Amino acid sequence: MDKRYWLIGGVSGAVLALAGTRMVWNTAVKAQTPKRIPVEHKPDMPYQDIEFVSDGLNIQGWFIPAMTTEKKEHSADNQSSQDQAVPLTTVELAPLMIIAHGWGSNRSRVLRYIEPLWQAGYAILMYDARSHGHSDPIEAPSAYTFRDDILAAMDYAIRIAEIDPERIGVLGHSMGGLGTILSLPYGLPVRAVITDSMPAQFESVLEAEFKRRGLPLFPMANIIPRIWFYRSHISLKEYQQKNTVFSINEARKEADLPILMIHSRGDAFIPPTELEFVMGQVTPPIETLFVNTNGHSSSQKDPHFWAKVLPFLDEHVKHAEPRVKAITPPLAITKNVTQKVNIRRWKSPITWLKSVNEKASTTDK
């Protein structure tokens, strides 16, 4: 009789462990899958629908041609000429700003940036990162996929006939800013970078996503990140070494790439201490701005935002001098070819989870 109870207890324990492991796996997958928000709004100015490829998947976006000022003379009634703002109608190479949205967002959510930039004479390229908006999905999005998408957007942008490839800048919000910074050592040929409310440390990304999902940090924070890295085929050691500070310092070895990092003191989602962390680590110092707005997506509402951004871009992008040499030699993006796990066929979740933690622990050393 005792043996029977032990057997029942053992089977019950195994079933509970299996169910618990499966629950943790499903929770990790859900947390790594951004919510699809439809592209509900479009630009108020003339634009073109565009499409390009990032790592074999289709990216949907908009290209907004620059606006210029032309003089029209009214000779019929001998009136003096007037300056009128009209769309660019002649072949004239224009400066370009690429706008990169954040996690769980899309291009329509960053339309808030474009009017002042367009009025200042910039063409604009906006796109949905993979697994966002109308772009193709990817199994495990990460900061690295945001990095690859900005590199693909740049590759598309330099081929636009109306654009001066020597005068391109990037404005990235949140994860879009992080992806942009991570792309710098890989040869992103930009004249200036602006980040807004960017997470700088993995711990902050983790805490923000757990807060969004209502998940407890303990004990999930010790398990779920390892599943994220496993599904994304990313080495945790490499991610920790080639972080934001490394990327900024590496990109500025050859030339002093202008970087302006902005954060709102009222951002309760990604705290302003993230910018303070970067300020204390990068060499030479970068330009920074703290604004006083509430929320994670409202920095542009502070008048100091545009008072800083537009002169910064005018100096480093719009009126940029021709380059003498590239900012930095491009690095090769190496992708781990770890075999993917099909969650519909897993045979031993307990063994699998144990192997993941052992592998991650070994990698961290």
mmCIF file of C-alpha atoms in Angstrom:
data_model
loop_
_atom_site.group_PDB
_atom_site.id
_atom_site.type_symbol
_atom_site.label_atom_id
_atom_site.label_comp_id
_atom_site.label_asym_id
_atom_site.label_seq_id
_atom_site.Cartn_x
_atom_site.Cartn_y
_atom_site.Cartn_z
ATOM 1 C CA MET A 1 0.000 0.000 0.000
ATOM 2 C CA ASP A 2 2.855 2.375 0.875
ATOM 3 C CA LYS A 3 4.537 1.704 -2.472
ATOM 4 C CA ARG A 4 1.301 2.567 -4.269
ATOM 5 C CA TYR A 5 1.073 5.914 -2.464
ATOM 6 C CA TRP A 6 4.706 6.664 -3.301
ATOM 7 C CA LEU A 7 4.034 5.841 -6.958
ATOM 8 C CA ILE A 8 0.916 8.028 -7.049
ATOM 9 C CA GLY A 9 2.811 10.838 -5.339
ATOM 10 C CA GLY A 10 5.708 10.550 -7.770
ATOM 11 C CA VAL A 11 3.452 10.593 -10.822
ATOM 12 C CA SER A 12 1.478 13.523 -9.427
ATOM 13 C CA GLY A 13 4.685 15.433 -8.758
ATOM 14 C CA ALA A 14 5.932 14.792 -12.285
ATOM 15 C CA VAL A 15 2.626 15.941 -13.773
ATOM 16 C CA LEU A 16 2.679 19.115 -11.690
ATOM 17 C CA ALA A 17 6.308 19.778 -12.642
ATOM 18 C CA LEU A 18 5.452 19.242 -16.307
ATOM 19 C CA ALA A 19 2.456 21.554 -16.089
ATOM 20 C CA GLY A 20 4.481 24.161 -14.221
ATOM 21 C CA THR A 21 7.323 24.073 -16.741
ATOM 22 C CA ARG A 22 4.907 24.333 -19.628
ATOM 23 C CA MET A 23 3.240 27.295 -17.937
ATOM 24 C CA VAL A 24 6.598 29.037 -17.503
ATOM 25 C CA TRP A 25 7.486 28.379 -21.150
ATOM 26 C CA ASN A 26 4.147 29.713 -22.411
ATOM 27 C CA THR A 27 4.468 32.767 -20.159
ATOM 28 C CA ALA A 28 7.940 33.486 -21.561
ATOM 29 C CA VAL A 29 6.721 33.112 -25.143
ATOM 30 C CA LYS A 30 3.781 35.418 -24.500
ATOM 31 C CA ALA A 31 6.016 38.037 -22.880
ATOM 32 C CA GLN A 32 8.360 37.860 -25.879
ATOM 33 C CA THR A 33 5.523 38.346 -28.363
ATOM 34 C CA PRO A 34 4.600 42.036 -28.741
ATOM 35 C CA LYS A 35 0.932 42.864 -29.037
ATOM 36 C CA ARG A 36 -0.024 43.688 -32.615
ATOM 37 C CA ILE A 37 -1.396 47.215 -32.768
ATOM 38 C CA PRO A 38 -2.987 48.171 -36.107
ATOM 39 C CA VAL A 39 -1.661 51.119 -38.073
ATOM 40 C CA GLU A 40 -4.673 53.370 -37.505
ATOM 41 C CA HIS A 41 -3.317 56.787 -38.516
ATOM 42 C CA LYS A 42 -1.443 58.037 -41.563
ATOM 43 C CA PRO A 43 0.732 61.088 -42.226
ATOM 44 C CA ASP A 44 -1.050 64.371 -42.934
ATOM 45 C CA MET A 45 1.462 65.274 -45.643
ATOM 46 C CA PRO A 46 2.035 63.469 -48.992
ATOM 47 C CA TYR A 47 3.652 60.062 -48.491
ATOM 48 C CA GLN A 48 4.469 56.843 -50.300
ATOM 49 C CA ASP A 49 3.895 53.284 -49.104
ATOM 50 C CA ILE A 50 7.184 51.391 -49.143
ATOM 51 C CA GLU A 51 8.358 47.842 -48.527
ATOM 52 C CA PHE A 52 11.816 46.411 -47.931
ATOM 53 C CA VAL A 53 13.316 43.186 -46.605
ATOM 54 C CA SER A 54 14.992 42.508 -43.271
ATOM 55 C CA ASP A 55 16.531 39.075 -42.800
ATOM 56 C CA GLY A 56 14.222 37.629 -45.467
ATOM 57 C CA LEU A 57 11.001 39.122 -44.082
ATOM 58 C CA ASN A 58 8.949 42.013 -45.455
ATOM 59 C CA ILE A 59 8.933 45.368 -43.680
ATOM 60 C CA GLN A 60 6.120 47.837 -44.365
ATOM 61 C CA GLY A 61 6.629 51.566 -44.069
ATOM 62 C CA TRP A 62 6.165 55.107 -45.374
ATOM 63 C CA PHE A 63 8.453 57.502 -47.166
ATOM 64 C CA ILE A 64 7.562 61.184 -46.838
ATOM 65 C CA PRO A 65 9.348 63.387 -49.410
ATOM 66 C CA ALA A 66 10.908 66.582 -48.133
ATOM 67 C CA MET A 67 9.218 69.941 -48.380
ATOM 68 C CA THR A 68 11.112 72.908 -49.810
ATOM 69 C CA THR A 69 10.475 76.613 -50.331
ATOM 70 C CA GLU A 70 10.206 77.947 -53.887
ATOM 71 C CA LYS A 71 9.636 81.539 -55.055
ATOM 72 C CA LYS A 72 6.685 82.122 -57.365
ATOM 73 C CA GLU A 73 6.507 85.467 -59.209
ATOM 74 C CA HIS A 74 3.111 86.969 -59.964
ATOM 75 C CA SER A 75 4.075 89.028 -63.073
ATOM 76 C CA ALA A 76 0.506 89.459 -64.336
ATOM 77 C CA ASP A 77 -0.385 92.129 -61.781
ATOM 78 C CA ASN A 78 3.200 93.205 -61.019
ATOM 79 C CA GLN A 79 2.903 91.879 -57.455
ATOM 80 C CA SER A 80 6.090 91.111 -55.593
ATOM 81 C CA SER A 81 7.191 87.505 -55.348
ATOM 82 C CA GLN A 82 6.048 85.485 -52.348
ATOM 83 C CA ASP A 83 7.620 82.574 -50.560
ATOM 84 C CA GLN A 84 5.323 79.582 -50.551
ATOM 85 C CA ALA A 85 5.941 76.160 -49.019
ATOM 86 C CA VAL A 86 5.333 73.478 -51.632
ATOM 87 C CA PRO A 87 6.236 69.791 -51.950
ATOM 88 C CA LEU A 88 9.614 69.059 -53.523
ATOM 89 C CA THR A 89 8.963 68.890 -57.264
ATOM 90 C CA THR A 90 12.479 68.882 -58.714
ATOM 91 C CA VAL A 91 15.295 66.429 -58.302
ATOM 92 C CA GLU A 92 16.991 67.822 -55.223
ATOM 93 C CA LEU A 93 18.802 65.652 -52.744
ATOM 94 C CA ALA A 94 17.238 66.124 -49.318
ATOM 95 C CA PRO A 95 18.365 65.226 -45.802
ATOM 96 C CA LEU A 96 16.505 62.272 -44.308
ATOM 97 C CA MET A 97 15.368 61.307 -40.827
ATOM 98 C CA ILE A 98 14.563 57.664 -40.101
ATOM 99 C CA ILE A 99 12.091 57.193 -37.243
ATOM 100 C CA ALA A 100 12.196 53.902 -35.312
ATOM 101 C CA HIS A 101 9.306 53.036 -32.964
ATOM 102 C CA GLY A 102 9.473 51.029 -29.750
ATOM 103 C CA TRP A 103 8.352 47.602 -28.521
ATOM 104 C CA GLY A 104 4.645 46.895 -28.929
ATOM 105 C CA SER A 105 4.205 50.010 -31.057
ATOM 106 C CA ASN A 106 4.207 50.818 -34.792
ATOM 107 C CA ARG A 107 4.947 53.638 -37.237
ATOM 108 C CA SER A 108 1.619 55.391 -36.644
ATOM 109 C CA ARG A 109 2.470 55.704 -32.944
ATOM 110 C CA VAL A 110 5.534 57.841 -33.751
ATOM 111 C CA LEU A 111 3.775 60.231 -36.109
ATOM 112 C CA ARG A 112 4.035 62.674 -33.217
ATOM 113 C CA TYR A 113 7.609 63.427 -34.273
ATOM 114 C CA ILE A 114 7.231 64.136 -37.977
ATOM 115 C CA GLU A 115 5.548 67.564 -38.407
ATOM 116 C CA PRO A 116 8.427 69.679 -36.992
ATOM 117 C CA LEU A 117 10.987 67.594 -38.884
ATOM 118 C CA TRP A 118 9.093 67.873 -42.178
ATOM 119 C CA GLN A 119 8.575 71.597 -41.718
ATOM 120 C CA ALA A 120 12.324 71.913 -41.129
ATOM 121 C CA GLY A 121 13.032 70.436 -44.563
ATOM 122 C CA TYR A 122 13.712 66.758 -43.814
ATOM 123 C CA ALA A 123 12.388 63.788 -45.728
ATOM 124 C CA ILE A 124 11.162 61.058 -43.384
ATOM 125 C CA LEU A 125 11.220 57.266 -43.476
ATOM 126 C CA MET A 126 9.064 55.324 -41.012
ATOM 127 C CA TYR A 127 8.507 51.574 -40.778
ATOM 128 C CA ASP A 128 7.026 48.785 -38.691
ATOM 129 C CA ALA A 129 9.658 46.571 -37.091
ATOM 130 C CA ARG A 130 9.161 42.846 -37.588
ATOM 131 C CA SER A 131 6.262 41.438 -35.519
ATOM 132 C CA HIS A 132 4.830 44.959 -35.307
ATOM 133 C CA GLY A 133 2.204 46.828 -37.286
ATOM 134 C CA HIS A 134 1.855 45.390 -40.795
ATOM 135 C CA SER A 135 5.326 43.850 -41.091
ATOM 136 C CA ASP A 136 5.992 40.112 -41.173
ATOM 137 C CA PRO A 137 6.209 38.250 -37.855
ATOM 138 C CA ILE A 138 9.303 36.665 -36.361
ATOM 139 C CA GLU A 139 9.353 33.874 -33.805
ATOM 140 C CA ALA A 140 11.307 35.663 -31.092
ATOM 141 C CA PRO A 141 11.672 39.461 -31.475
ATOM 142 C CA SER A 142 14.441 41.120 -29.477
ATOM 143 C CA ALA A 143 16.639 44.193 -29.343
ATOM 144 C CA TYR A 144 18.778 42.440 -31.952
ATOM 145 C CA THR A 145 15.902 42.196 -34.433
ATOM 146 C CA PHE A 146 15.280 45.918 -33.905
ATOM 147 C CA ARG A 147 18.988 46.391 -34.663
ATOM 148 C CA ASP A 148 18.787 44.397 -37.877
ATOM 149 C CA ASP A 149 15.630 46.230 -38.971
ATOM 150 C CA ILE A 150 17.254 49.656 -38.637
ATOM 151 C CA LEU A 151 20.216 48.407 -40.679
ATOM 152 C CA ALA A 152 17.790 47.169 -43.356
ATOM 153 C CA ALA A 153 15.934 50.494 -43.304
ATOM 154 C CA MET A 154 19.218 52.329 -43.826
ATOM 155 C CA ASP A 155 20.136 50.052 -46.720
ATOM 156 C CA TYR A 156 16.799 50.930 -48.331
ATOM 157 C CA ALA A 157 17.071 54.653 -47.554
ATOM 158 C CA ILE A 158 20.438 55.251 -49.233
ATOM 159 C CA ARG A 159 18.921 54.004 -52.509
ATOM 160 C CA ILE A 160 16.055 56.526 -52.571
ATOM 161 C CA ALA A 161 16.673 58.866 -55.499
ATOM 162 C CA GLU A 162 15.595 62.041 -53.682
ATOM 163 C CA ILE A 163 17.797 61.403 -50.639
ATOM 164 C CA ASP A 164 21.320 62.584 -49.957
ATOM 165 C CA PRO A 165 22.985 59.443 -48.517
ATOM 166 C CA GLU A 166 25.542 61.679 -46.808
ATOM 167 C CA ARG A 167 22.861 63.436 -44.736
ATOM 168 C CA ILE A 168 20.828 60.839 -42.837
ATOM 169 C CA GLY A 169 19.923 60.814 -39.165
ATOM 170 C CA VAL A 170 17.904 58.486 -36.928
ATOM 171 C CA LEU A 171 15.441 59.193 -34.137
ATOM 172 C CA GLY A 172 14.577 56.078 -32.143
ATOM 173 C CA HIS A 173 11.990 55.831 -29.380
ATOM 174 C CA SER A 174 12.475 53.317 -26.574
ATOM 175 C CA MET A 175 13.429 49.928 -28.087
ATOM 176 C CA GLY A 176 13.816 51.644 -31.451
ATOM 177 C CA GLY A 177 16.507 53.780 -29.859
ATOM 178 C CA LEU A 178 18.186 50.749 -28.322
ATOM 179 C CA GLY A 179 18.174 48.909 -31.664
ATOM 180 C CA THR A 180 19.729 51.977 -33.290
ATOM 181 C CA ILE A 181 22.511 52.196 -30.702
ATOM 182 C CA LEU A 182 23.234 48.454 -31.014
ATOM 183 C CA SER A 183 23.538 48.875 -34.793
ATOM 184 C CA LEU A 184 26.234 51.555 -34.619
ATOM 185 C CA PRO A 185 29.269 49.215 -34.472
ATOM 186 C CA TYR A 186 27.973 47.424 -37.567
ATOM 187 C CA GLY A 187 28.506 50.390 -39.862
ATOM 188 C CA LEU A 188 25.256 52.383 -39.683
ATOM 189 C CA PRO A 189 26.213 55.322 -41.973
ATOM 190 C CA VAL A 190 24.398 58.107 -40.143
ATOM 191 C CA ARG A 191 25.459 61.653 -39.341
ATOM 192 C CA ALA A 192 23.618 61.841 -36.017
ATOM 193 C CA VAL A 193 21.481 59.724 -33.678
ATOM 194 C CA ILE A 194 18.747 60.796 -31.271
ATOM 195 C CA THR A 195 17.228 58.426 -28.730
ATOM 196 C CA ASP A 196 14.096 59.153 -26.718
ATOM 197 C CA SER A 197 13.250 57.272 -23.506
ATOM 198 C CA MET A 198 15.638 54.431 -24.350
ATOM 199 C CA PRO A 199 16.263 51.465 -22.045
ATOM 200 C CA ALA A 200 19.996 51.028 -21.532
ATOM 201 C CA GLN A 201 20.202 47.912 -19.356
ATOM 202 C CA PHE A 202 18.617 44.502 -19.802
ATOM 203 C CA GLU A 203 17.351 44.562 -16.225
ATOM 204 C CA SER A 204 15.260 47.618 -17.035
ATOM 205 C CA VAL A 205 13.772 45.967 -20.117
ATOM 206 C CA LEU A 206 12.951 42.927 -17.984
ATOM 207 C CA GLU A 207 11.333 44.950 -15.199
ATOM 208 C CA ALA A 208 9.315 47.027 -17.665
ATOM 209 C CA GLU A 209 7.952 43.971 -19.476
ATOM 210 C CA PHE A 210 7.155 42.175 -16.222
ATOM 211 C CA LYS A 211 5.326 45.280 -15.028
ATOM 212 C CA ARG A 212 3.406 45.450 -18.300
ATOM 213 C CA ARG A 213 2.404 41.772 -18.007
ATOM 214 C CA GLY A 214 1.720 41.824 -14.266
ATOM 215 C CA LEU A 215 4.337 39.117 -13.612
ATOM 216 C CA PRO A 216 6.241 38.737 -10.325
ATOM 217 C CA LEU A 217 9.990 39.257 -10.613
ATOM 218 C CA PHE A 218 10.634 36.348 -8.260
ATOM 219 C CA PRO A 219 11.112 33.601 -9.270
ATOM 220 C CA MET A 220 10.237 34.339 -12.924
ATOM 221 C CA ALA A 221 13.138 36.757 -13.449
ATOM 222 C CA ASN A 222 15.591 33.887 -12.989
ATOM 223 C CA ILE A 223 13.974 31.663 -15.612
ATOM 224 C CA ILE A 224 12.123 33.633 -18.275
ATOM 225 C CA PRO A 225 15.124 35.662 -19.520
ATOM 226 C CA ARG A 226 17.001 32.445 -20.188
ATOM 227 C CA ILE A 227 14.093 31.219 -22.297
ATOM 228 C CA TRP A 228 14.077 34.542 -24.178
ATOM 229 C CA PHE A 229 17.757 34.253 -25.015
ATOM 230 C CA TYR A 230 17.415 30.589 -25.964
ATOM 231 C CA ARG A 231 14.527 31.286 -28.345
ATOM 232 C CA SER A 232 16.334 34.290 -29.850
ATOM 233 C CA HIS A 233 19.582 32.338 -30.335
ATOM 234 C CA ILE A 234 21.466 35.031 -28.439
ATOM 235 C CA SER A 235 24.428 34.478 -26.141
ATOM 236 C CA LEU A 236 23.744 36.119 -22.805
ATOM 237 C CA LYS A 237 27.465 36.765 -22.395
ATOM 238 C CA GLU A 238 27.658 38.519 -25.767
ATOM 239 C CA TYR A 239 24.565 40.590 -24.988
ATOM 240 C CA GLN A 240 26.064 41.723 -21.693
ATOM 241 C CA GLN A 241 29.422 42.580 -23.270
ATOM 242 C CA LYS A 242 28.139 44.314 -26.425
ATOM 243 C CA ASN A 243 25.670 46.509 -24.600
ATOM 244 C CA THR A 244 24.694 50.135 -25.164
ATOM 245 C CA VAL A 245 27.883 51.560 -23.659
ATOM 246 C CA PHE A 246 30.076 49.258 -25.752
ATOM 247 C CA SER A 247 28.152 50.135 -28.906
ATOM 248 C CA ILE A 248 28.441 53.892 -28.353
ATOM 249 C CA ASN A 249 32.132 53.776 -27.479
ATOM 250 C CA GLU A 250 32.939 51.401 -30.350
ATOM 251 C CA ALA A 251 31.144 53.543 -32.912
ATOM 252 C CA ARG A 252 32.982 56.684 -31.804
ATOM 253 C CA LYS A 253 36.514 55.309 -31.966
ATOM 254 C CA GLU A 254 37.041 56.515 -35.519
ATOM 255 C CA ALA A 255 35.013 59.720 -35.323
ATOM 256 C CA ASP A 256 32.947 61.628 -32.788
ATOM 257 C CA LEU A 257 29.484 60.534 -33.911
ATOM 258 C CA PRO A 258 26.971 63.108 -32.604
ATOM 259 C CA ILE A 259 24.509 61.401 -30.244
ATOM 260 C CA LEU A 260 21.716 63.145 -28.368
ATOM 261 C CA MET A 261 19.915 61.099 -25.723
ATOM 262 C CA ILE A 262 16.650 62.407 -24.282
ATOM 263 C CA HIS A 263 14.603 61.121 -21.364
ATOM 264 C CA SER A 264 11.596 62.370 -19.469
ATOM 265 C CA ARG A 265 11.876 62.701 -15.716
ATOM 266 C CA GLY A 266 8.225 61.648 -15.509
ATOM 267 C CA ASP A 267 8.749 58.326 -17.313
ATOM 268 C CA ALA A 268 7.600 55.634 -14.892
ATOM 269 C CA PHE A 269 7.984 52.813 -17.445
ATOM 270 C CA ILE A 270 11.648 53.219 -18.414
ATOM 271 C CA PRO A 271 13.100 55.397 -15.616
ATOM 272 C CA PRO A 272 15.363 58.383 -16.334
ATOM 273 C CA THR A 273 18.115 56.639 -14.388
ATOM 274 C CA GLU A 274 18.755 54.708 -17.624
ATOM 275 C CA LEU A 275 20.121 57.859 -19.221
ATOM 276 C CA GLU A 276 22.121 58.632 -16.096
ATOM 277 C CA PHE A 277 23.687 55.159 -16.366
ATOM 278 C CA VAL A 278 24.839 55.830 -19.931
ATOM 279 C CA MET A 279 26.123 59.303 -19.041
ATOM 280 C CA GLY A 280 28.423 57.792 -16.441
ATOM 281 C CA GLN A 281 29.878 55.176 -18.790
ATOM 282 C CA VAL A 282 30.462 56.604 -22.279
ATOM 283 C CA THR A 283 33.643 58.374 -23.384
ATOM 284 C CA PRO A 284 33.743 61.099 -24.601
ATOM 285 C CA PRO A 285 30.494 62.461 -23.135
ATOM 286 C CA ILE A 286 27.393 62.629 -25.318
ATOM 287 C CA GLU A 287 24.755 65.324 -25.491
ATOM 288 C CA THR A 288 21.771 64.735 -23.212
ATOM 289 C CA LEU A 289 18.467 66.348 -22.346
ATOM 290 C CA PHE A 290 16.046 65.661 -19.520
ATOM 291 C CA VAL A 291 12.521 66.940 -20.154
ATOM 292 C CA ASN A 292 9.623 67.334 -17.750
ATOM 293 C CA THR A 293 6.680 65.394 -19.133
ATOM 294 C CA ASN A 294 4.675 62.493 -17.760
ATOM 295 C CA GLY A 295 4.675 59.092 -19.453
ATOM 296 C CA HIS A 296 6.915 57.044 -21.693
ATOM 297 C CA SER A 297 5.825 58.571 -25.021
ATOM 298 C CA SER A 298 5.474 62.273 -24.394
ATOM 299 C CA SER A 299 8.941 63.849 -24.432
ATOM 300 C CA GLN A 300 8.166 65.864 -27.564
ATOM 301 C CA LYS A 301 5.486 67.800 -25.659
ATOM 302 C CA ASP A 302 8.130 69.654 -23.694
ATOM 303 C CA PRO A 303 9.166 72.837 -25.611
ATOM 304 C CA HIS A 304 12.788 72.121 -24.702
ATOM 305 C CA PHE A 305 12.628 68.935 -26.813
ATOM 306 C CA TRP A 306 12.368 70.652 -30.207
ATOM 307 C CA ALA A 307 14.479 73.595 -29.065
ATOM 308 C CA LYS A 308 17.300 71.066 -28.651
ATOM 309 C CA VAL A 309 16.513 68.543 -31.412
ATOM 310 C CA LEU A 310 16.143 70.843 -34.426
ATOM 311 C CA PRO A 311 19.390 72.823 -33.972
ATOM 312 C CA PHE A 312 21.203 69.548 -33.241
ATOM 313 C CA LEU A 313 19.967 68.006 -36.510
ATOM 314 C CA ASP A 314 20.563 71.159 -38.506
ATOM 315 C CA GLU A 315 24.176 71.223 -37.413
ATOM 316 C CA HIS A 316 24.993 67.557 -37.768
ATOM 317 C CA VAL A 317 22.657 66.356 -40.548
ATOM 318 C CA LYS A 318 21.131 69.143 -42.613
ATOM 319 C CA HIS A 319 24.329 71.199 -42.901
ATOM 320 C CA ALA A 320 26.767 68.310 -42.512
ATOM 321 C CA GLU A 321 30.069 68.526 -44.335
ATOM 322 C CA PRO A 322 31.057 65.665 -46.681
ATOM 323 C CA ARG A 323 32.678 62.764 -44.862
ATOM 324 C CA VAL A 324 36.392 62.190 -45.112
ATOM 325 C CA LYS A 325 36.127 58.571 -43.972
ATOM 326 C CA ALA A 326 33.566 56.168 -42.608
ATOM 327 C CA ILE A 327 32.562 56.505 -38.974
ATOM 328 C CA THR A 328 33.628 52.953 -38.134
ATOM 329 C CA PRO A 329 34.582 49.780 -39.995
ATOM 330 C CA PRO A 330 31.521 47.516 -40.093
ATOM 331 C CA LEU A 331 31.513 44.393 -37.962
ATOM 332 C CA ALA A 332 30.012 41.150 -39.146
ATOM 333 C CA ILE A 333 26.735 40.235 -37.500
ATOM 334 C CA THR A 334 27.163 36.654 -36.358
ATOM 335 C CA LYS A 335 24.029 34.669 -35.699
ATOM 336 C CA ASN A 336 23.984 31.630 -33.457
ATOM 337 C CA VAL A 337 22.661 28.584 -35.296
ATOM 338 C CA THR A 338 21.329 26.878 -32.199
ATOM 339 C CA GLN A 339 18.654 24.362 -33.170
ATOM 340 C CA LYS A 340 15.173 25.740 -32.679
ATOM 341 C CA VAL A 341 12.816 24.042 -30.240
ATOM 342 C CA ASN A 342 9.356 23.150 -31.504
ATOM 343 C CA ILE A 343 7.181 23.598 -28.435
ATOM 344 C CA ARG A 344 4.489 21.351 -29.918
ATOM 345 C CA ARG A 345 6.882 18.403 -29.893
ATOM 346 C CA TRP A 346 8.829 18.806 -26.698
ATOM 347 C CA LYS A 347 9.378 15.419 -25.003
ATOM 348 C CA SER A 348 10.889 16.300 -21.653
ATOM 349 C CA PRO A 349 10.253 19.865 -20.521
ATOM 350 C CA ILE A 350 11.885 19.337 -17.138
ATOM 351 C CA THR A 351 15.103 18.089 -18.722
ATOM 352 C CA TRP A 352 14.951 20.869 -21.310
ATOM 353 C CA LEU A 353 14.554 23.641 -18.727
ATOM 354 C CA LYS A 354 17.402 22.186 -16.678
ATOM 355 C CA SER A 355 19.675 22.122 -19.747
ATOM 356 C CA VAL A 356 18.803 25.729 -20.599
ATOM 357 C CA ASN A 357 19.740 26.946 -17.128
ATOM 358 C CA GLU A 358 22.953 24.880 -17.108
ATOM 359 C CA LYS A 359 23.881 26.217 -20.571
ATOM 360 C CA ALA A 360 23.139 29.798 -19.567
ATOM 361 C CA SER A 361 25.108 29.448 -16.340
ATOM 362 C CA THR A 362 28.117 28.140 -18.278
ATOM 363 C CA THR A 363 27.803 30.932 -20.855
ATOM 364 C CA ASP A 364 27.649 33.620 -18.159
ATOM 365 C CA LYS A 365 31.044 32.644 -16.729
#
